[in-house]
PDB file of C-alpha atoms and ligand atoms in Angstrom:
ATOM      1  CA  MET A   7      46.416 -26.826  11.817  1.00 51.00           C
ATOM      2  CA  ASN A   8      50.180 -25.517  12.388  1.00 74.00           C
ATOM      3  CA  ASN A   9      50.405 -27.327  15.423  1.00 95.00           C
ATOM      4  CA  ILE A  10      52.980 -29.507  13.861  1.00 97.00           C
ATOM      5  CA  ILE A  11      55.868 -28.224  12.075  1.00 97.00           C
ATOM      6  CA  GLN A  12      58.521 -30.028  10.076  1.00 97.00           C
ATOM      7  CA  LEU A  13      62.007 -28.516  10.024  1.00 97.00           C
ATOM      8  CA  HIS A  14      64.464 -30.858   8.214  1.00 97.00           C
ATOM      9  CA  ASP A  15      64.051 -34.467   9.051  1.00 96.00           C
ATOM     10  CA  LYS A  16      62.086 -33.819  12.127  1.00 97.00           C
ATOM     11  CA  LYS A  17      58.718 -32.749  13.293  1.00 97.00           C
ATOM     12  CA  PHE A  18      57.682 -30.511  16.203  1.00 98.00           C
ATOM     13  CA  VAL A  19      54.596 -30.023  18.057  1.00 98.00           C
ATOM     14  CA  LYS A  20      53.634 -26.670  19.562  1.00 98.00           C
ATOM     15  CA  TYR A  21      54.201 -26.489  23.285  1.00 97.00           C
ATOM     16  CA  ILE A  22      54.112 -22.836  24.341  1.00 98.00           C
ATOM     17  CA  SER A  23      52.003 -20.007  23.036  1.00 98.00           C
ATOM     18  CA  ALA A  24      53.264 -16.705  21.936  1.00 98.00           C
ATOM     19  CA  GLN A  25      51.139 -14.896  24.560  1.00 98.00           C
ATOM     20  CA  GLU A  26      52.556 -16.964  27.188  1.00 98.00           C
ATOM     21  CA  ILE A  27      56.257 -16.185  26.054  1.00 98.00           C
ATOM     22  CA  ASP A  28      55.450 -12.439  25.516  1.00 98.00           C
ATOM     23  CA  GLU A  29      54.260 -12.305  29.326  1.00 98.00           C
ATOM     24  CA  ALA A  30      57.152 -14.353  30.508  1.00 98.00           C
ATOM     25  CA  ILE A  31      59.446 -11.567  28.644  1.00 98.00           C
ATOM     26  CA  THR A  32      57.351  -8.706  30.265  1.00 98.00           C
ATOM     27  CA  ALA A  33      57.885 -10.149  33.692  1.00 98.00           C
ATOM     28  CA  VAL A  34      61.451 -10.377  33.116  1.00 98.00           C
ATOM     29  CA  ALA A  35      61.584  -6.763  32.019  1.00 98.00           C
ATOM     30  CA  ASN A  36      60.038  -5.471  34.916  1.00 98.00           C
ATOM     31  CA  GLN A  37      62.107  -7.307  37.069  1.00 98.00           C
ATOM     32  CA  LEU A  38      65.296  -5.891  35.224  1.00 98.00           C
ATOM     33  CA  ASN A  39      63.861  -2.505  35.331  1.00 98.00           C
ATOM     34  CA  LYS A  40      63.434  -2.633  39.148  1.00 98.00           C
ATOM     35  CA  ASP A  41      67.219  -4.164  39.594  1.00 98.00           C
ATOM     36  CA  TYR A  42      69.197  -2.042  37.362  1.00 97.00           C
ATOM     37  CA  THR A  43      68.028   1.512  38.579  1.00 94.00           C
ATOM     38  CA  GLU A  44      71.283   2.356  40.113  1.00 92.00           C
ATOM     39  CA  GLU A  45      74.201   1.321  37.325  1.00 95.00           C
ATOM     40  CA  PRO A  46      72.981  -0.298  34.190  1.00 97.00           C
ATOM     41  CA  PRO A  47      74.827  -3.241  32.935  1.00 98.00           C
ATOM     42  CA  LEU A  48      76.312  -3.651  29.751  1.00 98.00           C
ATOM     43  CA  ILE A  49      74.046  -6.135  27.806  1.00 98.00           C
ATOM     44  CA  LEU A  50      75.826  -9.083  26.032  1.00 97.00           C
ATOM     45  CA  VAL A  51      73.495 -11.032  23.583  1.00 97.00           C
ATOM     46  CA  THR A  52      74.524 -14.291  22.656  1.00 96.00           C
ATOM     47  CA  LEU A  53      74.478 -14.934  18.742  1.00 94.00           C
ATOM     48  CA  ASN A  54      72.279 -16.172  17.037  1.00 93.00           C
ATOM     49  CA  GLY A  55      69.504 -17.628  19.121  1.00 95.00           C
ATOM     50  CA  ALA A  56      69.065 -14.968  21.625  1.00 98.00           C
ATOM     51  CA  ILE A  57      68.615 -12.053  19.159  1.00 97.00           C
ATOM     52  CA  VAL A  58      64.970 -12.507  18.974  1.00 98.00           C
ATOM     53  CA  PHE A  59      64.589 -12.680  22.634  1.00 98.00           C
ATOM     54  CA  ALA A  60      66.899  -9.526  23.146  1.00 98.00           C
ATOM     55  CA  ALA A  61      64.892  -7.540  20.662  1.00 97.00           C
ATOM     56  CA  ASP A  62      61.549  -8.145  22.709  1.00 98.00           C
ATOM     57  CA  LEU A  63      63.091  -7.617  25.963  1.00 98.00           C
ATOM     58  CA  LEU A  64      65.214  -4.463  25.179  1.00 98.00           C
ATOM     59  CA  LYS A  65      62.124  -2.486  23.891  1.00 97.00           C
ATOM     60  CA  GLN A  66      60.712  -3.163  27.372  1.00 98.00           C
ATOM     61  CA  LEU A  67      63.831  -1.833  29.319  1.00 98.00           C
ATOM     62  CA  GLN A  68      63.766   1.540  30.791  1.00 97.00           C
ATOM     63  CA  PHE A  69      67.270   1.868  31.493  1.00 97.00           C
ATOM     64  CA  SER A  70      70.232   2.840  28.741  1.00 95.00           C
ATOM     65  CA  SER A  71      72.835   0.252  28.110  1.00 95.00           C
ATOM     66  CA  VAL A  72      75.352  -0.535  25.803  1.00 96.00           C
ATOM     67  CA  LEU A  73      74.739  -3.541  23.633  1.00 96.00           C
ATOM     68  CA  SER A  74      77.238  -6.180  22.828  1.00 96.00           C
ATOM     69  CA  CYS A  75      77.143  -9.613  20.795  1.00 95.00           C
ATOM     70  CA  ILE A  76      79.087 -12.613  21.322  1.00 95.00           C
ATOM     71  CA  LYS A  77      78.907 -16.005  19.355  1.00 93.00           C
ATOM     72  CA  LEU A  78      79.689 -19.632  20.938  1.00 89.00           C
ATOM     73  CA  SER A  79      78.828 -22.761  19.353  1.00 77.00           C
ATOM     74  CA  SER A  80      78.533 -26.134  21.013  1.00 67.00           C
ATOM     75  CA  TYR A  81      75.382 -27.657  19.557  1.00 57.00           C
ATOM     76  CA  GLN A  82      75.055 -29.927  16.413  1.00 61.00           C
ATOM     77  CA  GLY A  83      71.461 -30.935  15.459  1.00 61.00           C
ATOM     78  CA  THR A  84      70.072 -31.696  18.766  1.00 64.00           C
ATOM     79  CA  GLN A  85      72.987 -32.842  20.591  1.00 62.00           C
ATOM     80  CA  SER A  86      75.127 -30.980  22.696  1.00 61.00           C
ATOM     81  CA  THR A  87      78.988 -31.086  21.895  1.00 59.00           C
ATOM     82  CA  GLU A  88      81.896 -30.997  24.101  1.00 63.00           C
ATOM     83  CA  ASN A  89      83.758 -28.729  21.669  1.00 68.00           C
ATOM     84  CA  MET A  90      82.897 -25.014  22.687  1.00 78.00           C
ATOM     85  CA  LYS A  91      84.046 -22.606  19.811  1.00 76.00           C
ATOM     86  CA  THR A  92      84.113 -18.938  19.854  1.00 80.00           C
ATOM     87  CA  LEU A  93      82.853 -17.888  16.294  1.00 81.00           C
ATOM     88  CA  ILE A  94      82.806 -13.968  17.205  1.00 84.00           C
ATOM     89  CA  GLY A  95      84.646 -12.677  20.686  1.00 82.00           C
ATOM     90  CA  LEU A  96      84.105 -10.089  22.998  1.00 88.00           C
ATOM     91  CA  ASN A  97      84.965  -6.662  21.456  1.00 86.00           C
ATOM     92  CA  GLU A  98      83.768  -4.550  24.235  1.00 92.00           C
ATOM     93  CA  ASP A  99      85.849  -3.431  27.331  1.00 94.00           C
ATOM     94  CA  VAL A 100      84.078  -5.068  30.359  1.00 96.00           C
ATOM     95  CA  LYS A 101      86.575  -4.368  33.315  1.00 97.00           C
ATOM     96  CA  GLY A 102      84.899  -2.919  36.245  1.00 98.00           C
ATOM     97  CA  LYS A 103      81.432  -3.164  34.551  1.00 97.00           C
ATOM     98  CA  ARG A 104      78.411  -5.242  35.290  1.00 98.00           C
ATOM     99  CA  VAL A 105      77.507  -7.178  32.571  1.00 98.00           C
ATOM    100  CA  LEU A 106      73.987  -9.019  31.708  1.00 98.00           C
ATOM    101  CA  ILE A 107      74.135 -12.019  29.381  1.00 98.00           C
ATOM    102  CA  ILE A 108      70.932 -12.415  27.432  1.00 98.00           C
ATOM    103  CA  GLU A 109      70.407 -16.288  26.560  1.00 98.00           C
ATOM    104  CA  ASP A 110      67.741 -17.964  24.687  1.00 98.00           C
ATOM    105  CA  ILE A 111      68.089 -20.795  26.500  1.00 98.00           C
ATOM    106  CA  VAL A 112      70.244 -22.414  29.340  1.00 98.00           C
ATOM    107  CA  ASP A 113      70.575 -26.262  28.942  1.00 96.00           C
ATOM    108  CA  THR A 114      73.592 -27.819  30.479  1.00 94.00           C
ATOM    109  CA  GLY A 115      75.080 -24.377  31.601  1.00 95.00           C
ATOM    110  CA  LYS A 116      78.075 -25.182  29.529  1.00 92.00           C
ATOM    111  CA  THR A 117      77.870 -21.986  27.241  1.00 93.00           C
ATOM    112  CA  TYR A 118      76.687 -19.886  30.342  1.00 96.00           C
ATOM    113  CA  GLN A 119      80.007 -21.330  32.389  1.00 94.00           C
ATOM    114  CA  THR A 120      82.208 -20.559  29.267  1.00 92.00           C
ATOM    115  CA  LEU A 121      80.819 -16.789  29.325  1.00 94.00           C
ATOM    116  CA  VAL A 122      81.595 -16.438  33.163  1.00 95.00           C
ATOM    117  CA  ASP A 123      85.092 -17.713  32.813  1.00 92.00           C
ATOM    118  CA  LEU A 124      85.846 -15.059  29.788  1.00 92.00           C
ATOM    119  CA  LEU A 125      83.938 -12.356  31.580  1.00 95.00           C
ATOM    120  CA  ASN A 126      85.855 -12.822  34.980  1.00 96.00           C
ATOM    121  CA  GLU A 127      89.281 -13.137  33.101  1.00 94.00           C
ATOM    122  CA  LYS A 128      88.245  -9.744  31.378  1.00 95.00           C
ATOM    123  CA  GLY A 129      87.583  -8.258  34.677  1.00 97.00           C
ATOM    124  CA  ALA A 130      83.929  -7.985  34.832  1.00 97.00           C
ATOM    125  CA  LYS A 131      82.519  -6.681  38.191  1.00 98.00           C
ATOM    126  CA  GLU A 132      79.116  -8.257  38.434  1.00 98.00           C
ATOM    127  CA  ILE A 133      77.751 -10.854  36.045  1.00 98.00           C
ATOM    128  CA  ARG A 134      74.059 -11.848  35.712  1.00 98.00           C
ATOM    129  CA  ILE A 135      71.915 -13.690  33.136  1.00 98.00           C
ATOM    130  CA  ALA A 136      68.560 -13.434  31.806  1.00 99.00           C
ATOM    131  CA  THR A 137      67.547 -16.441  29.837  1.00 98.00           C
ATOM    132  CA  LEU A 138      64.046 -16.825  27.838  1.00 98.00           C
ATOM    133  CA  THR A 139      64.151 -20.552  28.624  1.00 98.00           C
ATOM    134  CA  MET A 140      65.789 -22.847  31.056  1.00 98.00           C
ATOM    135  CA  LYS A 141      65.817 -26.657  31.402  1.00 98.00           C
ATOM    136  CA  PRO A 142      66.535 -27.146  35.242  1.00 98.00           C
ATOM    137  CA  ASP A 143      66.868 -30.827  34.931  1.00 98.00           C
ATOM    138  CA  ALA A 144      69.749 -30.700  32.447  1.00 97.00           C
ATOM    139  CA  TYR A 145      71.423 -27.692  34.282  1.00 97.00           C
ATOM    140  CA  LYS A 146      74.840 -28.943  35.589  1.00 94.00           C
ATOM    141  CA  LEU A 147      76.283 -25.734  37.445  1.00 96.00           C
ATOM    142  CA  ASP A 148      75.997 -24.256  40.837  1.00 96.00           C
ATOM    143  CA  LEU A 149      76.017 -20.867  39.266  1.00 97.00           C
ATOM    144  CA  PRO A 150      72.682 -18.960  40.073  1.00 98.00           C
ATOM    145  CA  VAL A 151      70.322 -18.274  36.733  1.00 98.00           C
ATOM    146  CA  HIS A 152      69.262 -14.978  37.790  1.00 98.00           C
ATOM    147  CA  TYR A 153      66.193 -14.094  35.224  1.00 98.00           C
ATOM    148  CA  ILE A 154      64.053 -17.069  33.833  1.00 98.00           C
ATOM    149  CA  GLY A 155      61.290 -16.594  31.458  1.00 98.00           C
ATOM    150  CA  ILE A 156      59.997 -20.091  31.534  1.00 98.00           C
ATOM    151  CA  ASN A 157      61.404 -23.378  32.738  1.00 98.00           C
ATOM    152  CA  ILE A 158      60.938 -26.151  30.281  1.00 98.00           C
ATOM    153  CA  PRO A 159      61.328 -29.975  30.727  1.00 97.00           C
ATOM    154  CA  ASP A 160      64.733 -31.372  29.144  1.00 96.00           C
ATOM    155  CA  LYS A 161      63.509 -31.957  25.542  1.00 96.00           C
ATOM    156  CA  PHE A 162      64.532 -30.332  22.384  1.00 97.00           C
ATOM    157  CA  VAL A 163      62.516 -27.265  21.592  1.00 98.00           C
ATOM    158  CA  VAL A 164      62.527 -24.454  18.671  1.00 98.00           C
ATOM    159  CA  GLY A 165      61.074 -21.291  17.927  1.00 98.00           C
ATOM    160  CA  ARG A 166      61.689 -17.671  19.380  1.00 98.00           C
ATOM    161  CA  GLY A 167      65.257 -17.778  18.126  1.00 98.00           C
ATOM    162  CA  LEU A 168      65.928 -21.421  19.067  1.00 98.00           C
ATOM    163  CA  ASP A 169      66.689 -23.638  16.055  1.00 97.00           C
ATOM    164  CA  TYR A 170      67.185 -27.077  14.509  1.00 97.00           C
ATOM    165  CA  ASP A 171      70.004 -27.037  12.323  1.00 94.00           C
ATOM    166  CA  GLY A 172      69.592 -23.116  11.399  1.00 94.00           C
ATOM    167  CA  LEU A 173      65.885 -23.499  10.872  1.00 97.00           C
ATOM    168  CA  GLY A 174      62.737 -22.656  13.211  1.00 98.00           C
ATOM    169  CA  ARG A 175      64.158 -19.567  14.764  1.00 97.00           C
ATOM    170  CA  ASN A 176      61.210 -17.216  13.326  1.00 97.00           C
ATOM    171  CA  PHE A 177      58.480 -19.075  14.861  1.00 98.00           C
ATOM    172  CA  ASN A 178      56.610 -16.902  17.234  1.00 97.00           C
ATOM    173  CA  ASP A 179      55.283 -19.976  19.613  1.00 98.00           C
ATOM    174  CA  ILE A 180      57.783 -22.591  20.888  1.00 98.00           C
ATOM    175  CA  TYR A 181      57.626 -25.897  19.673  1.00 98.00           C
ATOM    176  CA  GLN A 182      58.685 -29.210  21.448  1.00 98.00           C
ATOM    177  CA  LEU A 183      60.389 -32.194  19.174  1.00 97.00           C
ATOM    178  CA  TYR A 184      57.663 -34.705  18.460  1.00 96.00           C
ATOM    179  CA  THR A 185      58.129 -38.414  19.020  1.00 86.00           C
ATOM    180  CA  ASP A 186      55.493 -40.692  17.807  1.00 76.00           C
TER     181      ASP A 186
HETATM  182  P1  IMP B  26      74.305 -25.199  27.104  1.00 51.93           P
HETATM  183  O1  IMP B  26      75.804 -24.573  26.883  1.00 51.93           O
HETATM  184  O2  IMP B  26      74.347 -26.582  27.425  1.00 51.93           O
HETATM  185  O3  IMP B  26      73.671 -24.587  28.269  1.00 51.93           O
HETATM  186  O4  IMP B  26      73.353 -25.086  25.942  1.00 51.93           O
HETATM  187  C1  IMP B  26      73.126 -23.665  25.509  1.00 51.93           C
HETATM  188  C2  IMP B  26      72.985 -23.595  23.763  1.00 51.93           C
HETATM  189  O5  IMP B  26      72.536 -24.886  23.314  1.00 51.93           O
HETATM  190  C3  IMP B  26      72.084 -22.759  23.745  1.00 51.93           C
HETATM  191  O6  IMP B  26      72.348 -21.540  23.310  1.00 51.93           O
HETATM  192  C4  IMP B  26      71.321 -23.330  22.177  1.00 51.93           C
HETATM  193  O7  IMP B  26      72.039 -22.870  21.157  1.00 51.93           O
HETATM  194  C5  IMP B  26      71.487 -24.709  22.374  1.00 51.93           C
HETATM  195  N1  IMP B  26      70.369 -25.342  22.704  1.00 51.93           N
HETATM  196  C6  IMP B  26      70.282 -26.175  23.939  1.00 51.93           C
HETATM  197  N2  IMP B  26      68.965 -26.924  24.014  1.00 51.93           N
HETATM  198  C7  IMP B  26      68.310 -26.356  23.108  1.00 51.93           C
HETATM  199  C8  IMP B  26      67.134 -26.478  22.480  1.00 51.93           C
HETATM  200  O8  IMP B  26      66.219 -27.293  23.151  1.00 51.93           O
HETATM  201  N3  IMP B  26      66.808 -26.095  21.257  1.00 51.93           N
HETATM  202  C9  IMP B  26      67.707 -25.525  20.693  1.00 51.93           C
HETATM  203  N4  IMP B  26      68.733 -25.157  21.059  1.00 51.93           N
HETATM  204  C10 IMP B  26      69.283 -25.626  22.083  1.00 51.93           C
END
C-alpha cells in the first residue's frame, strides 16, 4: 500500500525510504558543520525544489548563515529543456563571500553551471554545492559537486521537494517513475 502513487498521468513507485533520506541529510549536515567552522557561507537555496531539503538540513547546522533564495527554471514535465529562465533573481551581495548552493537534485548540471556563472560574475569568493540527490550518469560538467546526499540512477524521481509538473514535492519518501 502507498508503494505506488499517481501524479497527473504518471505512476511512481517508492524508491528511497524517508529514513534513508534523513540519514543522508544528517551525514551532509555533519560534514558541513566540520567544513564551515571558520567562515560560514551565504546559503543560496534554489526554489522551489530545494526548500524541503534546505529546511531539514538547516535545522542541523551549527553555524549562523544568511539565507537567500533564487529561482531558475529549465524543466517541463519530465524533460530538461535548453532554455534556462531566471524567475526570481539573486538579491544578496555575494562579493567576496563564500556561497553554499542548496539543491534538491543535480541532473545534467545545467542549473549548477548557470548559478556558478552568475555567482562568479557577482564576485563570490568560493562556491560550493550541497545537493540532496545527484544523477552521476546524467552529469555533464567537470565542476565538483561537493556534498551529495544520495546518488541515484538517471531516472525521473519525485518526493522531498522534487516534483512532476508541480506535484509530488510533499512526499517524505522518494519515488521513481514507474514503467510497466
Ligand atoms: P539540471 O540543470 O539538469 O542539473 O537539473 C536540475 C533541475 O532539474 C532540478 O533542480 C530539478 O528541478 C529538475 N530535475 C532534474 N531531474 C529531476 C527529477 O528526476 N525529478 C524532478 N526534477 C528533476
